[in-house]
PDB file of C-alpha atoms in Angstrom:
ATOM      1  CA  MET A   1       8.403  -5.396  -8.337  1.00  0.00           C
ATOM      2  CA  THR A   2       6.254  -8.396  -8.940  1.00  0.00           C
ATOM      3  CA  ARG A   3       4.343 -10.019  -6.089  1.00  0.00           C
ATOM      4  CA  ASP A   4       6.665 -13.058  -6.402  1.00  0.00           C
ATOM      5  CA  GLU A   5       9.737 -10.846  -5.940  1.00  0.00           C
ATOM      6  CA  ILE A   6       8.180  -9.215  -2.881  1.00  0.00           C
ATOM      7  CA  TYR A   7       7.368 -12.623  -1.365  1.00  0.00           C
ATOM      8  CA  SER A   8      10.890 -13.822  -2.149  1.00  0.00           C
ATOM      9  CA  ILE A   9      12.438 -10.878  -0.254  1.00  0.00           C
ATOM     10  CA  PHE A  10       9.993 -11.414   2.610  1.00  0.00           C
ATOM     11  CA  ASN A  11      10.755 -15.157   2.827  1.00  0.00           C
ATOM     12  CA  LYS A  12      14.526 -14.598   2.724  1.00  0.00           C
ATOM     13  CA  THR A  13      14.183 -12.022   5.510  1.00  0.00           C
ATOM     14  CA  LEU A  14      12.045 -14.415   7.536  1.00  0.00           C
ATOM     15  CA  ASP A  15      14.584 -17.244   7.052  1.00  0.00           C
ATOM     16  CA  PHE A  16      17.383 -14.907   8.136  1.00  0.00           C
ATOM     17  CA  THR A  17      15.407 -13.932  11.247  1.00  0.00           C
ATOM     18  CA  ARG A  18      14.677 -17.579  12.110  1.00  0.00           C
ATOM     19  CA  ASN A  19      18.394 -18.351  11.858  1.00  0.00           C
ATOM     20  CA  LEU A  20      19.130 -15.454  14.197  1.00  0.00           C
ATOM     21  CA  ALA A  21      16.441 -16.629  16.623  1.00  0.00           C
ATOM     22  CA  SER A  22      18.119 -20.026  16.908  1.00  0.00           C
ATOM     23  CA  ASP A  23      21.441 -18.400  17.852  1.00  0.00           C
ATOM     24  CA  PRO A  24      21.993 -18.823  21.635  1.00  0.00           C
ATOM     25  CA  GLN A  25      22.642 -15.093  22.136  1.00  0.00           C
ATOM     26  CA  TYR A  26      19.183 -14.185  20.756  1.00  0.00           C
ATOM     27  CA  VAL A  27      17.153 -17.168  21.968  1.00  0.00           C
ATOM     28  CA  ARG A  28      15.576 -15.270  24.909  1.00  0.00           C
ATOM     29  CA  LEU A  29      14.390 -12.311  22.832  1.00  0.00           C
ATOM     30  CA  ASN A  30      10.698 -12.050  21.936  1.00  0.00           C
ATOM     31  CA  GLN A  31      11.433  -9.797  18.965  1.00  0.00           C
ATOM     32  CA  ILE A  32      14.465  -9.497  16.736  1.00  0.00           C
ATOM     33  CA  PRO A  33      14.526  -6.253  14.747  1.00  0.00           C
ATOM     34  CA  VAL A  34      15.680  -6.749  11.163  1.00  0.00           C
ATOM     35  CA  GLY A  35      16.142  -3.896   8.717  1.00  0.00           C
ATOM     36  CA  VAL A  36      15.774  -4.456   4.989  1.00  0.00           C
ATOM     37  CA  CYS A  37      17.075  -1.881   2.543  1.00  0.00           C
ATOM     38  CA  VAL A  38      15.683  -2.006  -0.981  1.00  0.00           C
ATOM     39  CA  GLU A  39      16.972   0.367  -3.638  1.00  0.00           C
ATOM     40  CA  VAL A  40      14.273   1.134  -6.188  1.00  0.00           C
ATOM     41  CA  CYS A  41      15.028   2.611  -9.589  1.00  0.00           C
ATOM     42  CA  THR A  42      12.308   3.910 -11.923  1.00  0.00           C
ATOM     43  CA  VAL A  43      13.148   3.473 -15.596  1.00  0.00           C
ATOM     44  CA  GLN A  44      11.586   5.734 -18.190  1.00  0.00           C
ATOM     45  CA  GLN A  45       9.686   3.548 -20.678  1.00  0.00           C
ATOM     46  CA  GLU A  46      10.109   3.985 -24.425  1.00  0.00           C
ATOM     47  CA  GLY A  47       7.738   6.721 -25.606  1.00  0.00           C
ATOM     48  CA  GLU A  48       6.949   7.797 -22.038  1.00  0.00           C
ATOM     49  CA  SER A  49       7.373  11.431 -21.077  1.00  0.00           C
ATOM     50  CA  TYR A  50       9.709  12.366 -18.253  1.00  0.00           C
ATOM     51  CA  ASN A  51       6.775  13.638 -16.161  1.00  0.00           C
ATOM     52  CA  ASP A  52       4.873  10.361 -16.604  1.00  0.00           C
ATOM     53  CA  ALA A  53       7.945   8.401 -15.491  1.00  0.00           C
ATOM     54  CA  LEU A  54       8.271  10.714 -12.503  1.00  0.00           C
ATOM     55  CA  ASP A  55       4.613  10.072 -11.627  1.00  0.00           C
ATOM     56  CA  ARG A  56       5.362   6.335 -11.483  1.00  0.00           C
ATOM     57  CA  ALA A  57       8.412   6.784  -9.262  1.00  0.00           C
ATOM     58  CA  ILE A  58       8.071   5.522  -5.722  1.00  0.00           C
ATOM     59  CA  ARG A  59       7.866   8.510  -3.409  1.00  0.00           C
ATOM     60  CA  ALA A  60       6.993   8.925   0.242  1.00  0.00           C
ATOM     61  CA  ASP A  61       3.544  10.340  -0.591  1.00  0.00           C
ATOM     62  CA  HIS A  62       2.763   7.184  -2.619  1.00  0.00           C
ATOM     63  CA  LEU A  63       3.616   4.804   0.203  1.00  0.00           C
ATOM     64  CA  VAL A  64       1.085   3.385   2.597  1.00  0.00           C
ATOM     65  CA  PRO A  65       1.941   3.737   6.289  1.00  0.00           C
ATOM     66  CA  LEU A  66       2.791   0.479   7.996  1.00  0.00           C
ATOM     67  CA  ASP A  67       1.112   1.227  11.296  1.00  0.00           C
ATOM     68  CA  MET A  68       0.888  -2.506  11.910  1.00  0.00           C
ATOM     69  CA  CYS A  69       4.632  -2.648  12.660  1.00  0.00           C
ATOM     70  CA  LEU A  70       5.660  -3.399  16.220  1.00  0.00           C
ATOM     71  CA  ILE A  71       9.009  -1.639  16.023  1.00  0.00           C
ATOM     72  CA  LEU A  72       9.170   1.852  14.561  1.00  0.00           C
ATOM     73  CA  PRO A  73      12.231   3.890  13.703  1.00  0.00           C
ATOM     74  CA  PRO A  74      13.033   6.665  16.206  1.00  0.00           C
ATOM     75  CA  ASN A  75      11.959   9.416  13.780  1.00  0.00           C
ATOM     76  CA  ALA A  76       8.563   7.817  13.023  1.00  0.00           C
ATOM     77  CA  GLY A  77       6.725  10.029  15.506  1.00  0.00           C
ATOM     78  CA  THR A  78       3.385   8.966  16.875  1.00  0.00           C
ATOM     79  CA  LEU A  79       0.748   7.182  14.880  1.00  0.00           C
ATOM     80  CA  ARG A  80      -2.952   7.867  15.217  1.00  0.00           C
ATOM     81  CA  PRO A  81      -4.921   4.849  16.356  1.00  0.00           C
ATOM     82  CA  MET A  82      -7.183   3.371  13.692  1.00  0.00           C
ATOM     83  CA  CYS A  83     -10.334   1.321  14.227  1.00  0.00           C
ATOM     84  CA  CYS A  84      -9.504  -2.378  13.839  1.00  0.00           C
ATOM     85  CA  TYR A  85     -12.402  -2.853  11.370  1.00  0.00           C
ATOM     86  CA  ARG A  86     -11.169  -0.002   9.191  1.00  0.00           C
ATOM     87  CA  LYS A  87      -7.651  -1.434   9.340  1.00  0.00           C
ATOM     88  CA  LEU A  88      -8.986  -4.858   8.323  1.00  0.00           C
ATOM     89  CA  PHE A  89     -10.920  -3.313   5.435  1.00  0.00           C
ATOM     90  CA  LEU A  90      -7.795  -1.520   4.182  1.00  0.00           C
ATOM     91  CA  ARG A  91      -5.719  -4.699   4.438  1.00  0.00           C
ATOM     92  CA  LYS A  92      -8.289  -6.636   2.411  1.00  0.00           C
ATOM     93  CA  LEU A  93      -8.919  -3.892  -0.169  1.00  0.00           C
ATOM     94  CA  ARG A  94      -7.920  -5.336  -3.532  1.00  0.00           C
ATOM     95  CA  ARG A  95      -5.234  -3.568  -5.560  1.00  0.00           C
ATOM     96  CA  VAL A  96      -4.728  -3.797  -9.312  1.00  0.00           C
ATOM     97  CA  ARG A  97      -1.478  -2.648 -10.902  1.00  0.00           C
ATOM     98  CA  ALA A  98      -2.062  -1.007 -14.285  1.00  0.00           C
ATOM     99  CA  GLU A  99       0.095  -2.857 -16.824  1.00  0.00           C
ATOM    100  CA  ASN A 100      -0.332  -0.097 -19.405  1.00  0.00           C
ATOM    101  CA  VAL A 101      -1.792   3.395 -19.634  1.00  0.00           C
ATOM    102  CA  GLU A 102      -4.977   2.235 -21.383  1.00  0.00           C
ATOM    103  CA  GLU A 103      -5.712  -0.287 -18.626  1.00  0.00           C
ATOM    104  CA  GLY A 104      -5.119   2.350 -15.947  1.00  0.00           C
ATOM    105  CA  LEU A 105      -7.431   4.818 -17.674  1.00  0.00           C
ATOM    106  CA  ALA A 106     -10.109   2.138 -18.187  1.00  0.00           C
ATOM    107  CA  ILE A 107     -10.174   1.305 -14.475  1.00  0.00           C
ATOM    108  CA  MET A 108      -9.805   4.880 -13.254  1.00  0.00           C
ATOM    109  CA  PRO A 109      -9.821   7.832 -15.679  1.00  0.00           C
ATOM    110  CA  VAL A 110      -9.075  10.255 -12.806  1.00  0.00           C
ATOM    111  CA  CYS A 111      -8.523   9.745  -9.087  1.00  0.00           C
ATOM    112  CA  THR A 112     -10.916  12.254  -7.524  1.00  0.00           C
ATOM    113  CA  ILE A 113      -8.712  12.498  -4.431  1.00  0.00           C
ATOM    114  CA  CYS A 114      -5.499  13.665  -6.143  1.00  0.00           C
ATOM    115  CA  SER A 115      -6.952  14.631  -9.576  1.00  0.00           C
ATOM    116  CA  ARG A 116      -4.399  12.485 -11.446  1.00  0.00           C
ATOM    117  CA  SER A 117      -5.095   9.791 -14.019  1.00  0.00           C
ATOM    118  CA  GLY A 118      -4.315   6.081 -13.849  1.00  0.00           C
ATOM    119  CA  LYS A 119      -0.756   5.721 -15.148  1.00  0.00           C
ATOM    120  CA  LEU A 120       1.392   2.736 -16.024  1.00  0.00           C
ATOM    121  CA  GLY A 121       2.259   0.844 -12.835  1.00  0.00           C
ATOM    122  CA  ALA A 122      -0.309   2.658 -10.686  1.00  0.00           C
ATOM    123  CA  GLN A 123      -1.906   0.601  -7.921  1.00  0.00           C
ATOM    124  CA  ILE A 124      -5.636   1.177  -8.215  1.00  0.00           C
ATOM    125  CA  SER A 125      -8.364   0.091  -5.797  1.00  0.00           C
ATOM    126  CA  THR A 126     -12.077  -0.006  -6.472  1.00  0.00           C
ATOM    127  CA  LEU A 127     -14.374   0.372  -3.478  1.00  0.00           C
ATOM    128  CA  PRO A 128     -16.629  -2.697  -3.351  1.00  0.00           C
ATOM    129  CA  LYS A 129     -19.904  -0.956  -2.387  1.00  0.00           C
ATOM    130  CA  CYS A 130     -20.019   1.908  -4.903  1.00  0.00           C
ATOM    131  CA  GLY A 131     -17.432   0.910  -7.516  1.00  0.00           C
ATOM    132  CA  HIS A 132     -15.472   4.177  -7.428  1.00  0.00           C
ATOM    133  CA  ALA A 133     -11.763   3.711  -8.159  1.00  0.00           C
ATOM    134  CA  PHE A 134      -8.794   5.582  -6.679  1.00  0.00           C
ATOM    135  CA  HIS A 135      -5.042   5.245  -6.366  1.00  0.00           C
ATOM    136  CA  TYR A 136      -4.569   2.796  -3.498  1.00  0.00           C
ATOM    137  CA  HIS A 137      -2.323   5.160  -1.558  1.00  0.00           C
ATOM    138  CA  CYS A 138      -4.861   7.988  -1.970  1.00  0.00           C
ATOM    139  CA  VAL A 139      -7.892   5.997  -0.794  1.00  0.00           C
ATOM    140  CA  PHE A 140      -5.859   4.469   2.054  1.00  0.00           C
ATOM    141  CA  ARG A 141      -4.946   7.907   3.385  1.00  0.00           C
ATOM    142  CA  TRP A 142      -8.500   9.199   2.796  1.00  0.00           C
ATOM    143  CA  ILE A 143     -10.121   6.376   4.768  1.00  0.00           C
ATOM    144  CA  GLU A 144      -7.432   6.574   7.437  1.00  0.00           C
ATOM    145  CA  ALA A 145      -8.066  10.312   7.923  1.00  0.00           C
ATOM    146  CA  ASN A 146     -11.764  10.725   7.100  1.00  0.00           C
ATOM    147  CA  GLY A 147     -13.510   7.530   8.113  1.00  0.00           C
ATOM    148  CA  THR A 148     -15.327   4.929   6.107  1.00  0.00           C
ATOM    149  CA  MET A 149     -17.155   6.990   3.475  1.00  0.00           C
ATOM    150  CA  CYS A 150     -16.340   7.065  -0.245  1.00  0.00           C
ATOM    151  CA  PRO A 151     -14.689  10.377  -1.188  1.00  0.00           C
ATOM    152  CA  SER A 152     -16.792  10.573  -4.383  1.00  0.00           C
ATOM    153  CA  CYS A 153     -20.309   9.655  -3.281  1.00  0.00           C
ATOM    154  CA  SER A 154     -20.143   9.563   0.553  1.00  0.00           C
ATOM    155  CA  ARG A 155     -21.556   6.024   0.680  1.00  0.00           C
ATOM    156  CA  PRO A 156     -20.105   3.740   3.363  1.00  0.00           C
ATOM    157  CA  VAL A 157     -17.223   1.658   2.020  1.00  0.00           C
ATOM    158  CA  TYR A 158     -18.630  -1.311   3.953  1.00  0.00           C
ATOM    159  CA  ASP A 159     -22.027  -1.669   5.612  1.00  0.00           C
ATOM    160  CA  ARG A 160     -21.588  -4.277   8.289  1.00  0.00           C
ATOM    161  CA  ILE A 161     -18.685  -5.612  10.272  1.00  0.00           C
ATOM    162  CA  THR A 162     -19.569  -9.132   9.083  1.00  0.00           C
ATOM    163  CA  GLU A 163     -18.739  -8.134   5.484  1.00  0.00           C
ATOM    164  CA  LEU A 164     -15.092  -7.847   6.473  1.00  0.00           C
ATOM    165  CA  PHE A 165     -14.736 -11.489   7.482  1.00  0.00           C
TER     166      PHE A 165
END
């Protein structure tokens, strides 16, 4: 999905929620839970192997946890607290979507966290301090679990809190 399509879905959901909030039966609620179901289909590109298409498919292990949500589904379990500065860093970490295999390989030949290459459609993030690149979902989970050090060189991903603002 393009960023414009994502924003369009978000804005339509927000408009729907605002309409609900103006309804007299919901006017006293502080929060109105709204569920959005999006069906995603991965199409195998011409000349692309089945395994490469499967690598691009959206799967649970490629998704980034939305621990910023106020309302969680009953089966979500408990979430580990994360330092607010680390959370801010992860929110601001730039992502680049590889438009073709060559671009993905140029940015990141291999993600040293998962040992996979940069494929078509991969979201890749480069750490600002050391320049090492990883799949966004891989580096997100790494920093979430292991702190603020680069998985390749162990340098801090940011030096001072002021760099985040």
